[in-house]
Amino acid sequence: MKRFLDDDFLLDSKTAIDLYERYARRQPIIDYHCHLSPHQVADDHRWRSITEIWLEGDHYKWRAMRTSGVPERNITGDASDWEKFAAWAATVPQTLRNPLYHWTHLELAFPFGVDVKAKLLGPDTAKEIYEHCNRKLAEPEFTAQGLLAQYDVKVVCSTDDPADDLEPHRRHAKNAAARTRLYPTWRPDKALAVHDLALWNGWVDRLGAAANMTVGGLAGLREALQKRHDAFHAAGCRASDHGLERIYAAPYTEREVEAIFTKARAGKTLAPDEVEKFRSALTYDFAVMDARRGWVQQFHLGAMRNNSTRAMRALGPDTGYDAVGDFPQGEALVRFLDRLDSESQLAKTIVYNLNPRDNELLTTIIGSFQDGSVPGKMQFGSAWWFLDQLDGMTRQMNALSNMGLLSRFVGMLTDSRSFLSYSRHDYFRRLLCNLLGADVEAGRLPNETALLGRLVEDVCFKNARGYFGFEL
């Protein structure tokens, strides 16, 4: 019987162990999509406690705590840091077979140095581990930039609204001592949020202020967006990201979209078909802007968000009340990509899937638009959110291997608000090596270590480095 979280964790063969140790383990990280605070990176933030860095904003843990009967006061409420940590420690033994059990102990093992083979987190060990981690957080290398250096993160791409001030990115770029590059990512989801006109109109005003102009008609909106797109590019941005239920690709005319914009700015409720046409027009505009700049466009598809009205009223969005959606994805995605491809405006594209039933659907659609101009131009993105765990990652890599080229995959990202989530890169790398190792042991792949090792290095680091073209 193997010990829990031993050195060969998730590695079930000698070949897998060899691939991991020789080729995967020490690869640097390009975190090309995450939700880390750029202010905390630029400020080299130091956390007051393990609770702040580990539990604040982590809706994965919040969901598990609620499921285990923890009152909201000890999750997002006014309980003390110790009370919240103790509540999480009491929850951890209940998370057996949930990926949180693995992630929790991986993060305690590194960078905190807890011997999790001998000391699992639970009520009996909570106080000792809490105090140990807090002592570590007081050490010089446990600041935001210090942690990024410990994980050997070369690039962090934050997620930023077009109206956001990019001051922390500019400030960080001037820090010659920083070992990690910080770049913004263009996330214009709020431009499409015309279902809530009060919030949308307020956002349009903020966008205009950020672009130093007044947004009048549709042309003014497009001008303001282009100015901010240019500003993001100047700050090192080389990728956009879009969090959508599905792609919008309804037919529209310029006259229709202009009239819809005028109506929305007047605060008049839009009909469903008007919402669809407006979103389709802007989604196309964003894709063309990215193509002209040579950016990568990313689409995170399929999340059904903020399902609990009660929780939304009490806590707001992004607090752990989301689910896998069952939206139809194929037809609109094909129309969208085909229009861009026909007009020579199709940028490098990553499509992320949240419903595993659609893995093969999206993989084959993506493969329909490869054009030979860039290796892996069209990417089936890493398993994300509810799927970034053992089964979800494995299924994503299997679908990609069967219907695309695993060797051209740009690999893992954190998609996280936590500076401790880089353990998920190690988790992914172990699964990748185990998948390849199992095929070698079964005679499905040749026992050619150098050949397989190149694939591992490429997927773990080199493909992303070449694909995005970030200055490291």
Short mmCIF file of C-alpha atoms in Angstrom, two decimals:
data_model
loop_
_atom_site.label_atom_id
_atom_site.label_comp_id
_atom_site.label_asym_id
_atom_site.label_seq_id
_atom_site.Cartn_x
_atom_site.Cartn_y
_atom_site.Cartn_z
CA MET A 1 0.00 0.00 0.00
CA LYS A 2 1.32 3.46 -0.93
CA ARG A 3 1.42 6.14 1.74
CA PHE A 4 -0.80 9.17 1.37
CA LEU A 5 0.93 12.02 -0.44
CA ASP A 6 4.27 10.25 -0.71
CA ASP A 7 6.88 11.43 -3.19
CA ASP A 8 5.21 9.35 -5.91
CA PHE A 9 1.70 10.67 -5.28
CA LEU A 10 -0.54 10.03 -8.34
CA LEU A 11 2.36 8.32 -10.12
CA ASP A 12 1.51 4.65 -10.57
CA SER A 13 4.44 3.36 -12.61
CA LYS A 14 8.20 3.64 -12.83
CA THR A 15 7.84 5.39 -16.18
CA ALA A 16 5.49 7.98 -14.70
CA ILE A 17 7.87 8.62 -11.81
CA ASP A 18 10.82 9.00 -14.20
CA LEU A 19 8.94 11.44 -16.47
CA TYR A 20 7.82 13.52 -13.50
CA GLU A 21 11.20 13.66 -11.77
CA ARG A 22 13.29 14.29 -14.90
CA TYR A 23 11.02 16.50 -16.98
CA ALA A 24 7.97 17.89 -15.14
CA ARG A 25 8.84 18.65 -11.55
CA ARG A 26 11.18 21.57 -12.05
CA GLN A 27 9.50 23.30 -14.96
CA PRO A 28 8.71 26.99 -14.34
CA ILE A 29 5.11 28.20 -14.41
CA ILE A 30 3.35 30.60 -16.76
CA ASP A 31 0.02 31.36 -15.09
CA TYR A 32 -1.73 32.73 -18.14
CA HIS A 33 -5.14 32.99 -16.45
CA CYS A 34 -5.83 33.67 -12.80
CA HIS A 35 -7.75 35.96 -10.47
CA LEU A 36 -4.91 37.04 -8.19
CA SER A 37 -5.02 40.62 -7.02
CA PRO A 38 -2.59 42.74 -9.07
CA HIS A 39 -2.49 45.15 -6.13
CA GLN A 40 -1.24 42.38 -3.83
CA VAL A 41 1.42 41.38 -6.36
CA ALA A 42 2.63 44.96 -6.88
CA ASP A 43 2.45 45.78 -3.15
CA ASP A 44 4.28 42.55 -2.27
CA HIS A 45 1.46 41.90 0.15
CA ARG A 46 2.08 40.15 3.46
CA TRP A 47 -0.85 38.24 4.92
CA ARG A 48 -1.89 38.63 8.52
CA SER A 49 -2.67 34.91 8.91
CA ILE A 50 -3.18 31.61 7.11
CA THR A 51 -6.89 32.41 7.21
CA GLU A 52 -6.48 35.49 5.04
CA ILE A 53 -4.38 33.80 2.36
CA TRP A 54 -6.22 30.48 2.47
CA LEU A 55 -9.89 31.15 3.15
CA GLU A 56 -10.74 34.68 2.06
CA GLY A 57 -12.33 34.53 -1.39
CA ASP A 58 -11.99 30.74 -1.76
CA HIS A 59 -15.49 29.69 -2.75
CA TYR A 60 -14.36 26.07 -3.18
CA LYS A 61 -13.75 25.84 0.56
CA TRP A 62 -16.84 27.90 1.35
CA ARG A 63 -19.08 25.42 -0.49
CA ALA A 64 -17.61 22.49 1.42
CA MET A 65 -17.99 24.26 4.76
CA ARG A 66 -21.65 25.07 4.10
CA THR A 67 -22.27 21.49 3.05
CA SER A 68 -20.71 20.33 6.31
CA GLY A 69 -23.03 22.55 8.35
CA VAL A 70 -20.70 25.45 9.18
CA PRO A 71 -22.65 28.68 9.85
CA GLU A 72 -21.97 31.60 7.50
CA ARG A 73 -20.47 33.65 10.33
CA ASN A 74 -17.50 31.24 10.34
CA ILE A 75 -17.17 31.34 6.55
CA THR A 76 -17.67 34.88 5.24
CA GLY A 77 -18.92 36.54 8.41
CA ASP A 78 -17.35 38.39 11.33
CA ALA A 79 -15.78 35.42 13.12
CA SER A 80 -12.11 35.73 14.05
CA ASP A 81 -9.36 34.33 11.86
CA TRP A 82 -8.87 31.47 14.31
CA GLU A 83 -12.57 30.64 14.40
CA LYS A 84 -12.72 30.49 10.61
CA PHE A 85 -9.58 28.36 10.40
CA ALA A 86 -10.90 26.01 13.08
CA ALA A 87 -14.15 25.66 11.15
CA TRP A 88 -12.23 24.77 8.01
CA ALA A 89 -9.99 22.33 9.90
CA ALA A 90 -13.11 20.58 11.23
CA THR A 91 -14.46 20.38 7.67
CA VAL A 92 -11.33 18.92 6.07
CA PRO A 93 -11.83 15.33 7.34
CA GLN A 94 -15.29 15.46 5.74
CA THR A 95 -13.78 16.23 2.31
CA LEU A 96 -12.33 12.75 1.70
CA ARG A 97 -12.49 12.02 -2.07
CA ASN A 98 -13.13 15.69 -2.81
CA PRO A 99 -10.13 17.37 -4.50
CA LEU A 100 -10.02 19.83 -1.62
CA TYR A 101 -8.54 17.09 0.55
CA HIS A 102 -5.60 16.73 -1.81
CA TRP A 103 -5.16 20.45 -2.43
CA THR A 104 -5.31 21.30 1.27
CA HIS A 105 -2.52 18.93 2.21
CA LEU A 106 -0.42 19.72 -0.85
CA GLU A 107 -0.53 23.41 0.09
CA LEU A 108 0.37 22.66 3.70
CA ALA A 109 3.30 20.51 2.56
CA PHE A 110 4.59 23.21 0.23
CA PRO A 111 5.33 25.98 0.89
CA PHE A 112 4.52 25.67 4.61
CA GLY A 113 6.58 22.54 5.25
CA VAL A 114 3.95 20.65 7.23
CA ASP A 115 4.70 16.92 7.34
CA VAL A 116 1.30 15.85 6.07
CA LYS A 117 2.35 12.19 5.95
CA ALA A 118 2.37 12.29 9.74
CA LYS A 119 0.05 15.20 10.53
CA LEU A 120 -3.26 15.57 8.67
CA LEU A 121 -5.33 18.70 9.18
CA GLY A 122 -8.29 18.18 11.48
CA PRO A 123 -9.70 19.46 14.78
CA ASP A 124 -6.90 17.84 16.82
CA THR A 125 -4.09 19.40 14.77
CA ALA A 126 -5.74 22.69 13.88
CA LYS A 127 -4.13 24.90 16.53
CA GLU A 128 -0.63 23.55 15.94
CA ILE A 129 -0.87 23.91 12.15
CA TYR A 130 -2.49 27.35 12.43
CA GLU A 131 0.35 28.66 14.58
CA HIS A 132 3.02 26.98 12.42
CA CYS A 133 1.66 28.52 9.21
CA ASN A 134 1.33 31.96 10.81
CA ARG A 135 4.97 31.81 11.87
CA LYS A 136 5.97 30.91 8.33
CA LEU A 137 3.95 33.84 6.95
CA ALA A 138 6.12 36.18 9.04
CA GLU A 139 9.28 34.97 7.28
CA PRO A 140 10.79 37.18 4.53
CA GLU A 141 10.00 34.83 1.63
CA PHE A 142 6.29 34.57 2.46
CA THR A 143 5.14 37.77 0.80
CA ALA A 144 3.17 37.77 -2.45
CA GLN A 145 6.27 38.05 -4.60
CA GLY A 146 8.20 35.72 -2.35
CA LEU A 147 5.60 32.98 -2.79
CA LEU A 148 5.56 33.45 -6.56
CA ALA A 149 9.34 33.06 -6.54
CA GLN A 150 9.13 29.90 -4.41
CA TYR A 151 6.74 28.37 -6.94
CA ASP A 152 8.98 29.59 -9.80
CA VAL A 153 6.16 31.51 -11.47
CA LYS A 154 7.58 33.43 -14.42
CA VAL A 155 4.36 35.17 -15.50
CA VAL A 156 1.10 36.04 -13.76
CA CYS A 157 -1.81 37.27 -15.87
CA SER A 158 -4.43 38.96 -13.73
CA THR A 159 -8.03 39.35 -14.90
CA ASP A 160 -8.98 42.98 -15.47
CA ASP A 161 -12.01 44.96 -16.59
CA PRO A 162 -11.48 47.48 -19.44
CA ALA A 163 -12.38 50.27 -17.00
CA ASP A 164 -9.79 49.14 -14.42
CA ASP A 165 -6.81 51.30 -13.59
CA LEU A 166 -3.65 49.45 -14.60
CA GLU A 167 -1.53 51.34 -12.09
CA PRO A 168 -0.42 48.20 -10.16
CA HIS A 169 0.81 46.63 -13.39
CA ARG A 170 2.78 49.74 -14.30
CA ARG A 171 4.22 49.95 -10.79
CA HIS A 172 5.21 46.29 -10.75
CA ALA A 173 6.89 46.63 -14.15
CA LYS A 174 9.25 49.18 -12.61
CA ASN A 175 10.32 46.78 -9.86
CA ALA A 176 13.65 45.50 -11.12
CA ALA A 177 13.91 43.04 -8.22
CA ALA A 178 10.67 41.21 -9.06
CA ARG A 179 11.24 37.71 -10.43
CA THR A 180 7.69 37.33 -11.75
CA ARG A 181 6.19 39.37 -14.57
CA LEU A 182 2.67 40.73 -14.04
CA TYR A 183 0.47 41.37 -17.07
CA PRO A 184 -3.21 42.32 -17.32
CA THR A 185 -5.81 40.27 -19.18
CA TRP A 186 -8.68 42.02 -20.97
CA ARG A 187 -12.02 40.77 -19.50
CA PRO A 188 -14.86 42.84 -21.04
CA ASP A 189 -17.80 40.81 -19.71
CA LYS A 190 -19.49 43.87 -18.22
CA ALA A 191 -19.84 45.37 -21.68
CA LEU A 192 -22.36 42.60 -22.41
CA ALA A 193 -24.34 42.94 -19.17
CA VAL A 194 -27.31 44.79 -20.68
CA HIS A 195 -29.72 42.60 -18.72
CA ASP A 196 -29.06 44.97 -15.78
CA LEU A 197 -29.22 48.44 -17.33
CA ALA A 198 -28.49 50.43 -14.18
CA LEU A 199 -25.23 48.57 -13.60
CA TRP A 200 -24.39 48.53 -17.30
CA ASN A 201 -24.89 52.28 -17.76
CA GLY A 202 -22.75 52.96 -14.71
CA TRP A 203 -20.04 50.76 -16.20
CA VAL A 204 -20.22 52.59 -19.56
CA ASP A 205 -19.66 55.87 -17.72
CA ARG A 206 -16.65 54.39 -15.90
CA LEU A 207 -15.28 53.10 -19.19
CA GLY A 208 -15.56 56.57 -20.69
CA ALA A 209 -13.74 58.06 -17.73
CA ALA A 210 -10.95 55.50 -18.05
CA ALA A 211 -10.65 56.36 -21.76
CA ASN A 212 -10.80 60.13 -21.07
CA MET A 213 -13.89 60.66 -23.18
CA THR A 214 -17.66 60.80 -23.04
CA VAL A 215 -19.37 57.77 -24.53
CA GLY A 216 -22.16 58.91 -26.79
CA GLY A 217 -23.43 56.53 -29.46
CA LEU A 218 -22.30 53.04 -30.39
CA ALA A 219 -19.28 54.50 -32.18
CA GLY A 220 -18.27 56.18 -28.94
CA LEU A 221 -18.51 52.89 -27.04
CA ARG A 222 -16.32 51.21 -29.62
CA GLU A 223 -13.80 54.05 -29.51
CA ALA A 224 -13.58 53.89 -25.72
CA LEU A 225 -13.12 50.13 -25.81
CA GLN A 226 -10.39 50.45 -28.44
CA LYS A 227 -8.55 53.08 -26.37
CA ARG A 228 -8.58 50.80 -23.36
CA HIS A 229 -7.55 47.82 -25.50
CA ASP A 230 -4.57 49.89 -26.65
CA ALA A 231 -3.74 50.79 -23.04
CA PHE A 232 -3.84 47.13 -22.03
CA HIS A 233 -1.51 46.23 -24.89
CA ALA A 234 0.92 48.93 -23.79
CA ALA A 235 0.87 47.39 -20.30
CA GLY A 236 1.95 44.01 -21.71
CA CYS A 237 -1.47 42.42 -22.14
CA ARG A 238 -1.44 39.70 -24.79
CA ALA A 239 -4.69 37.89 -24.03
CA SER A 240 -8.37 38.47 -23.50
CA ASP A 241 -10.74 36.32 -21.49
CA HIS A 242 -14.51 36.00 -21.65
CA GLY A 243 -16.66 34.27 -19.02
CA LEU A 244 -19.81 33.37 -20.96
CA GLU A 245 -22.64 30.90 -20.64
CA ARG A 246 -22.21 30.34 -24.38
CA ILE A 247 -20.91 32.18 -27.44
CA TYR A 248 -23.16 34.90 -28.89
CA ALA A 249 -23.42 34.73 -32.66
CA ALA A 250 -26.87 35.94 -33.68
CA PRO A 251 -27.25 37.84 -36.99
CA TYR A 252 -27.55 41.62 -36.67
CA THR A 253 -27.22 44.85 -38.64
CA GLU A 254 -25.30 47.95 -37.63
CA ARG A 255 -28.54 49.93 -37.60
CA GLU A 256 -30.11 47.45 -35.19
CA VAL A 257 -27.14 47.51 -32.81
CA GLU A 258 -27.01 51.32 -32.84
CA ALA A 259 -30.72 51.47 -31.95
CA ILE A 260 -30.26 48.89 -29.20
CA PHE A 261 -27.36 50.86 -27.70
CA THR A 262 -29.41 54.08 -27.72
CA LYS A 263 -32.30 52.31 -26.06
CA ALA A 264 -30.08 50.79 -23.41
CA ARG A 265 -28.40 54.12 -22.62
CA ALA A 266 -31.87 55.57 -22.11
CA GLY A 267 -32.52 52.85 -19.53
CA LYS A 268 -35.26 51.18 -21.54
CA THR A 269 -35.58 47.42 -21.05
CA LEU A 270 -34.32 45.39 -24.00
CA ALA A 271 -36.19 42.48 -25.54
CA PRO A 272 -34.38 39.10 -25.41
CA ASP A 273 -33.54 39.21 -29.13
CA GLU A 274 -32.10 42.72 -28.69
CA VAL A 275 -29.87 41.51 -25.87
CA GLU A 276 -28.70 38.64 -28.05
CA LYS A 277 -27.90 40.89 -31.03
CA PHE A 278 -26.05 43.45 -28.92
CA ARG A 279 -23.93 40.79 -27.24
CA SER A 280 -23.22 39.14 -30.59
CA ALA A 281 -22.01 42.42 -32.11
CA LEU A 282 -19.64 43.23 -29.26
CA THR A 283 -18.32 39.68 -28.97
CA TYR A 284 -17.40 39.88 -32.64
CA ASP A 285 -15.83 43.33 -32.17
CA PHE A 286 -13.67 42.02 -29.31
CA ALA A 287 -12.48 39.08 -31.41
CA VAL A 288 -11.44 41.39 -34.25
CA MET A 289 -9.58 43.69 -31.86
CA ASP A 290 -7.67 40.72 -30.47
CA ALA A 291 -6.82 39.37 -33.92
CA ARG A 292 -5.46 42.71 -35.08
CA ARG A 293 -3.20 42.91 -32.03
CA GLY A 294 -2.06 39.29 -32.28
CA TRP A 295 -3.55 38.44 -28.90
CA VAL A 296 -4.90 35.13 -27.63
CA GLN A 297 -8.65 35.10 -27.03
CA GLN A 298 -9.95 32.83 -24.27
CA PHE A 299 -13.54 31.72 -23.75
CA HIS A 300 -14.62 30.13 -20.48
CA LEU A 301 -17.95 28.60 -21.42
CA GLY A 302 -20.73 26.92 -19.50
CA ALA A 303 -20.96 28.29 -15.96
CA MET A 304 -24.44 28.77 -14.48
CA ARG A 305 -23.73 31.50 -11.97
CA ASN A 306 -25.29 32.88 -8.77
CA ASN A 307 -28.09 30.35 -8.57
CA SER A 308 -29.27 31.21 -5.07
CA THR A 309 -31.28 34.43 -4.92
CA ARG A 310 -31.02 34.38 -1.13
CA ALA A 311 -27.24 34.15 -1.18
CA MET A 312 -26.91 36.71 -3.97
CA ARG A 313 -28.82 39.24 -1.90
CA ALA A 314 -26.80 38.51 1.22
CA LEU A 315 -23.28 37.96 -0.14
CA GLY A 316 -23.17 39.06 -3.78
CA PRO A 317 -21.65 37.23 -6.76
CA ASP A 318 -18.76 34.75 -6.82
CA THR A 319 -19.40 33.37 -3.34
CA GLY A 320 -19.88 29.69 -4.12
CA TYR A 321 -23.41 29.37 -5.49
CA ASP A 322 -22.60 28.44 -9.06
CA ALA A 323 -23.00 25.22 -11.05
CA VAL A 324 -22.15 23.43 -14.28
CA GLY A 325 -24.54 24.70 -16.96
CA ASP A 326 -26.28 22.71 -19.68
CA PHE A 327 -26.25 25.39 -22.38
CA PRO A 328 -26.08 24.35 -26.05
CA GLN A 329 -22.59 25.20 -27.25
CA GLY A 330 -21.91 23.84 -30.72
CA GLU A 331 -23.92 25.73 -33.33
CA ALA A 332 -23.21 29.28 -32.18
CA LEU A 333 -19.52 28.54 -31.60
CA VAL A 334 -19.18 27.27 -35.16
CA ARG A 335 -20.93 30.36 -36.58
CA PHE A 336 -18.70 32.65 -34.53
CA LEU A 337 -15.41 30.97 -35.43
CA ASP A 338 -16.39 30.47 -39.05
CA ARG A 339 -17.21 34.15 -39.57
CA LEU A 340 -13.86 35.19 -38.13
CA ASP A 341 -11.99 32.51 -40.06
CA SER A 342 -13.69 33.52 -43.33
CA GLU A 343 -12.67 37.13 -42.78
CA SER A 344 -9.06 36.25 -41.76
CA GLN A 345 -9.77 37.68 -38.30
CA LEU A 346 -9.52 34.51 -36.20
CA ALA A 347 -7.02 35.04 -33.39
CA LYS A 348 -5.29 32.30 -31.47
CA THR A 349 -8.14 30.88 -29.43
CA ILE A 350 -8.56 28.83 -26.26
CA VAL A 351 -11.99 27.39 -25.48
CA TYR A 352 -12.55 26.05 -21.95
CA ASN A 353 -15.41 23.68 -21.26
CA LEU A 354 -17.28 23.32 -17.96
CA ASN A 355 -19.67 20.51 -18.89
CA PRO A 356 -17.78 17.24 -19.51
CA ARG A 357 -20.50 16.02 -21.85
CA ASP A 358 -19.20 18.62 -24.33
CA ASN A 359 -15.51 17.66 -24.30
CA GLU A 360 -15.59 15.84 -27.63
CA LEU A 361 -17.99 18.35 -29.15
CA LEU A 362 -15.71 21.30 -28.46
CA THR A 363 -12.50 19.45 -29.26
CA THR A 364 -13.74 18.56 -32.74
CA ILE A 365 -15.13 22.05 -33.39
CA ILE A 366 -11.80 23.58 -32.41
CA GLY A 367 -9.99 21.18 -34.73
CA SER A 368 -12.16 22.37 -37.61
CA PHE A 369 -10.48 25.79 -37.53
CA GLN A 370 -6.79 24.91 -37.32
CA ASP A 371 -5.08 26.62 -40.26
CA GLY A 372 -1.41 25.63 -40.01
CA SER A 373 -0.28 29.17 -39.26
CA VAL A 374 0.58 28.55 -35.59
CA PRO A 375 1.21 25.25 -33.80
CA GLY A 376 -1.88 24.59 -31.72
CA LYS A 377 -3.53 27.83 -32.80
CA MET A 378 -6.94 26.57 -31.66
CA GLN A 379 -6.74 25.15 -28.14
CA PHE A 380 -9.07 22.96 -26.08
CA GLY A 381 -8.37 24.61 -22.74
CA SER A 382 -7.43 23.00 -19.47
CA ALA A 383 -10.17 21.55 -17.29
CA TRP A 384 -11.43 24.42 -15.12
CA TRP A 385 -13.47 25.23 -12.03
CA PHE A 386 -15.54 22.16 -11.12
CA LEU A 387 -13.43 20.04 -13.47
CA ASP A 388 -9.89 20.93 -12.38
CA GLN A 389 -9.51 17.70 -10.43
CA LEU A 390 -8.23 14.20 -11.10
CA ASP A 391 -11.17 12.93 -13.16
CA GLY A 392 -11.84 16.23 -14.97
CA MET A 393 -8.22 16.82 -15.94
CA THR A 394 -7.81 13.25 -17.12
CA ARG A 395 -10.97 13.37 -19.23
CA GLN A 396 -9.88 16.66 -20.81
CA MET A 397 -6.46 15.27 -21.72
CA ASN A 398 -7.99 12.07 -23.08
CA ALA A 399 -10.46 13.97 -25.28
CA LEU A 400 -7.67 16.22 -26.55
CA SER A 401 -5.37 13.23 -27.18
CA ASN A 402 -8.05 11.31 -29.07
CA MET A 403 -9.24 14.17 -31.27
CA GLY A 404 -6.40 16.68 -31.29
CA LEU A 405 -2.73 16.88 -30.35
CA LEU A 406 -1.83 16.66 -26.68
CA SER A 407 1.73 17.60 -27.66
CA ARG A 408 0.59 21.13 -28.65
CA PHE A 409 -1.45 21.74 -25.47
CA VAL A 410 -0.59 24.92 -23.53
CA GLY A 411 -1.23 23.16 -20.25
CA MET A 412 -2.37 24.15 -16.80
CA LEU A 413 -3.39 27.47 -15.24
CA THR A 414 -4.63 28.28 -11.74
CA ASP A 415 -7.86 30.23 -12.46
CA SER A 416 -7.69 31.04 -8.75
CA ARG A 417 -7.78 33.91 -6.28
CA SER A 418 -5.27 32.20 -3.99
CA PHE A 419 -1.49 32.53 -4.08
CA LEU A 420 -1.31 28.96 -2.76
CA SER A 421 -3.11 27.38 -5.73
CA TYR A 422 0.12 26.72 -7.62
CA SER A 423 0.08 23.25 -6.09
CA ARG A 424 -2.52 22.54 -8.78
CA HIS A 425 0.21 22.82 -11.41
CA ASP A 426 2.12 20.06 -9.65
CA TYR A 427 -1.10 18.04 -9.42
CA PHE A 428 -1.67 18.43 -13.17
CA ARG A 429 1.91 17.52 -14.01
CA ARG A 430 1.69 14.33 -11.99
CA LEU A 431 -1.52 13.36 -13.79
CA LEU A 432 0.04 14.10 -17.18
CA CYS A 433 3.06 11.93 -16.40
CA ASN A 434 0.88 9.18 -14.98
CA LEU A 435 -1.27 9.14 -18.12
CA LEU A 436 1.78 8.79 -20.35
CA GLY A 437 3.41 6.28 -18.02
CA ALA A 438 0.35 4.03 -18.04
CA ASP A 439 0.38 4.01 -21.85
CA VAL A 440 4.07 3.06 -21.93
CA GLU A 441 3.59 0.28 -19.39
CA ALA A 442 0.66 -1.09 -21.44
CA GLY A 443 2.60 -0.91 -24.69
CA ARG A 444 0.41 1.84 -26.12
CA LEU A 445 3.32 4.28 -26.37
CA PRO A 446 7.00 3.60 -27.05
CA ASN A 447 9.37 3.51 -24.11
CA GLU A 448 11.32 6.46 -25.51
CA THR A 449 12.09 8.69 -22.55
CA ALA A 450 13.52 11.61 -24.54
CA LEU A 451 10.51 11.68 -26.89
CA LEU A 452 8.01 11.60 -24.02
CA GLY A 453 10.11 14.00 -21.98
CA ARG A 454 9.94 16.64 -24.70
CA LEU A 455 6.15 16.36 -24.70
CA VAL A 456 6.05 16.76 -20.91
CA GLU A 457 8.30 19.84 -20.97
CA ASP A 458 6.28 21.36 -23.79
CA VAL A 459 2.90 20.88 -22.09
CA CYS A 460 4.16 21.99 -18.68
CA PHE A 461 5.89 25.19 -19.84
CA LYS A 462 7.35 25.60 -23.31
CA ASN A 463 4.12 25.56 -25.33
CA ALA A 464 2.59 28.35 -23.25
CA ARG A 465 5.80 30.37 -23.49
CA GLY A 466 5.75 30.22 -27.27
CA TYR A 467 1.98 30.54 -27.70
CA PHE A 468 1.48 33.72 -25.70
CA GLY A 469 4.81 35.34 -26.44
CA PHE A 470 5.15 37.03 -23.05
CA GLU A 471 8.38 38.76 -22.23
CA LEU A 472 9.83 36.68 -19.38
#
